[in-house]
CSV table of C-alpha atoms in Angstrom, one decimal:
chain,number,residue,atom,x,y,z
A,1,GLN,CA,36.3,0.9,9.3
A,2,VAL,CA,33.1,-0.8,10.3
A,3,GLN,CA,29.7,0.8,10.0
A,4,VAL,CA,26.8,-0.5,11.9
A,5,VAL,CA,23.4,0.1,10.5
A,6,GLU,CA,20.1,-0.3,12.3
A,7,SER,CA,16.6,-0.5,10.9
A,8,GLY,CA,13.1,-1.3,11.9
A,9,GLY,CA,12.2,1.5,14.3
A,10,GLY,CA,9.0,3.4,14.1
A,11,LEU,CA,5.7,4.4,15.7
A,12,VAL,CA,3.5,1.7,17.2
A,13,GLN,CA,0.6,1.6,19.5
A,14,ALA,CA,0.9,0.1,23.0
A,15,GLY,CA,0.6,-3.7,22.7
A,16,GLY,CA,2.1,-3.7,19.3
A,17,SER,CA,5.3,-5.2,17.9
A,18,LEU,CA,8.4,-4.1,16.1
A,19,ARG,CA,11.5,-5.9,14.9
A,20,LEU,CA,14.8,-4.2,14.9
A,21,SER,CA,17.7,-5.3,12.7
A,22,CYS,CA,21.3,-4.5,12.7
A,23,ALA,CA,24.0,-5.3,10.2
A,24,THR,CA,27.7,-4.4,9.6
A,25,SER,CA,29.0,-2.9,6.5
A,26,ARG,CA,31.8,-5.5,6.2
A,27,SER,CA,32.7,-8.9,7.6
A,28,ILE,CA,34.2,-9.0,11.0
A,29,PHE,CA,36.9,-11.5,11.9
A,30,SER,CA,35.6,-12.2,15.4
A,31,ILE,CA,32.5,-11.0,17.2
A,32,ASN,CA,32.4,-11.4,21.0
A,33,SER,CA,29.0,-10.1,21.7
A,34,MET,CA,26.2,-8.2,20.1
A,35,GLY,CA,23.5,-6.1,21.8
A,36,TRP,CA,20.9,-3.5,21.9
A,37,TYR,CA,20.9,-0.4,24.1
A,38,ARG,CA,18.3,2.3,24.4
A,39,GLN,CA,18.3,5.9,25.6
A,40,ALA,CA,15.1,7.7,26.5
A,41,PRO,CA,15.1,11.5,26.8
A,42,GLY,CA,16.7,12.7,30.0
A,43,LYS,CA,17.9,9.2,30.9
A,44,GLN,CA,21.1,7.3,30.6
A,45,ARG,CA,21.7,4.7,27.9
A,46,GLU,CA,20.9,1.3,29.2
A,47,LEU,CA,21.5,-2.2,28.0
A,48,VAL,CA,18.3,-3.8,26.8
A,49,ALA,CA,19.5,-7.2,25.6
A,50,SER,CA,22.8,-8.9,24.6
A,51,ILE,CA,23.8,-12.2,23.0
A,52,THR,CA,27.3,-13.8,23.1
A,53,SER,CA,29.0,-15.7,20.3
A,54,GLY,CA,27.8,-18.8,22.0
A,55,GLY,CA,24.2,-17.8,22.0
A,56,SER,CA,23.8,-16.9,25.7
A,57,THR,CA,21.4,-14.0,26.1
A,58,ASN,CA,20.8,-11.4,28.8
A,59,TYR,CA,17.9,-9.0,29.2
A,60,VAL,CA,17.1,-6.0,31.4
A,61,ASP,CA,14.3,-7.0,33.7
A,62,SER,CA,11.8,-4.6,32.2
A,63,VAL,CA,11.8,-6.4,28.9
A,64,LYS,CA,12.0,-10.0,29.9
A,65,GLY,CA,9.3,-12.1,28.4
A,66,ARG,CA,8.5,-9.4,25.8
A,67,PHE,CA,11.7,-8.9,23.8
A,68,THR,CA,13.8,-11.6,22.1
A,69,ILE,CA,17.3,-11.0,20.8
A,70,SER,CA,18.8,-13.3,18.1
A,71,ARG,CA,21.8,-13.2,15.8
A,72,ASP,CA,22.9,-14.5,12.4
A,73,ASN,CA,26.6,-15.1,12.6
A,74,ALA,CA,27.0,-15.7,8.9
A,75,LYS,CA,25.5,-12.2,8.2
A,76,ASN,CA,27.1,-10.4,11.2
A,77,SER,CA,23.6,-9.4,12.1
A,78,VAL,CA,21.6,-9.1,15.2
A,79,TYR,CA,17.8,-8.7,15.7
A,80,LEU,CA,15.5,-7.6,18.4
A,81,GLN,CA,11.9,-8.8,18.3
A,82,MET,CA,9.8,-6.5,20.6
A,83,ASN,CA,6.4,-7.6,21.5
A,84,SER,CA,3.8,-6.2,23.9
A,85,LEU,CA,5.4,-2.8,23.6
A,86,LYS,CA,4.7,-0.2,26.3
A,87,PRO,CA,5.0,3.6,26.2
A,88,GLU,CA,8.0,3.3,28.5
A,89,ASP,CA,9.8,1.4,25.8
A,90,THR,CA,10.0,4.7,23.8
A,91,ALA,CA,13.6,5.5,23.2
A,92,VAL,CA,16.4,5.6,20.6
A,93,TYR,CA,17.7,2.1,20.2
A,94,TYR,CA,21.3,1.5,19.5
A,95,CYS,CA,23.0,-1.6,18.2
A,96,ASN,CA,26.4,-2.5,19.7
A,97,ILE,CA,28.9,-5.0,18.3
A,98,ASN,CA,32.0,-6.0,20.3
A,99,GLY,CA,34.6,-7.8,18.3
A,100,ARG,CA,37.8,-7.7,16.2
A,101,VAL,CA,37.6,-6.5,12.7
A,102,THR,CA,40.7,-8.4,11.6
A,103,PHE,CA,43.0,-11.0,13.2
A,104,ALA,CA,45.5,-8.3,14.1
A,105,SER,CA,43.1,-5.7,15.5
A,106,SER,CA,42.1,-5.3,19.1
A,107,ARG,CA,38.7,-5.9,20.3
A,108,SER,CA,36.5,-2.8,20.1
A,109,ASP,CA,33.0,-1.6,20.4
A,110,TYR,CA,31.1,-0.5,17.2
A,111,TRP,CA,27.9,1.5,17.5
A,112,GLY,CA,25.1,2.3,15.1
A,113,GLN,CA,23.5,5.7,14.8
A,114,GLY,CA,20.3,4.6,16.5
A,115,THR,CA,16.8,4.1,15.4
A,116,GLN,CA,13.8,5.7,17.1
A,117,VAL,CA,11.1,3.6,18.6
A,118,THR,CA,8.0,5.4,19.8
A,119,VAL,CA,5.1,3.6,21.5
A,120,SER,CA,1.9,5.6,21.9
A,121,SER,CA,-0.6,4.9,24.6
């Protein structure tokens, strides 16, 4: 069983910055991709940013130029640096890790419990 733990959320004023961190409770044999999703009240969960094992990144248009995703393969960790935050960035942010826990296991998605990010105007 793999637990995914996020940290770094909080309350910040518009224009401020936050850094989200995500780590797994155990080592993972193979990670395909890691990413951050968010879900605002009354809205569907959306992909904010993702990064592949090779380091390729992808961002939703609304955060391009403001957010940066990075990963530490040795620590099975992924980070999201969020700058120039806007009230519309307010949401619960979820970490996703797609990979195989062991050599024999199939590729699966692992989710964290979410961390609240609130941006005040």
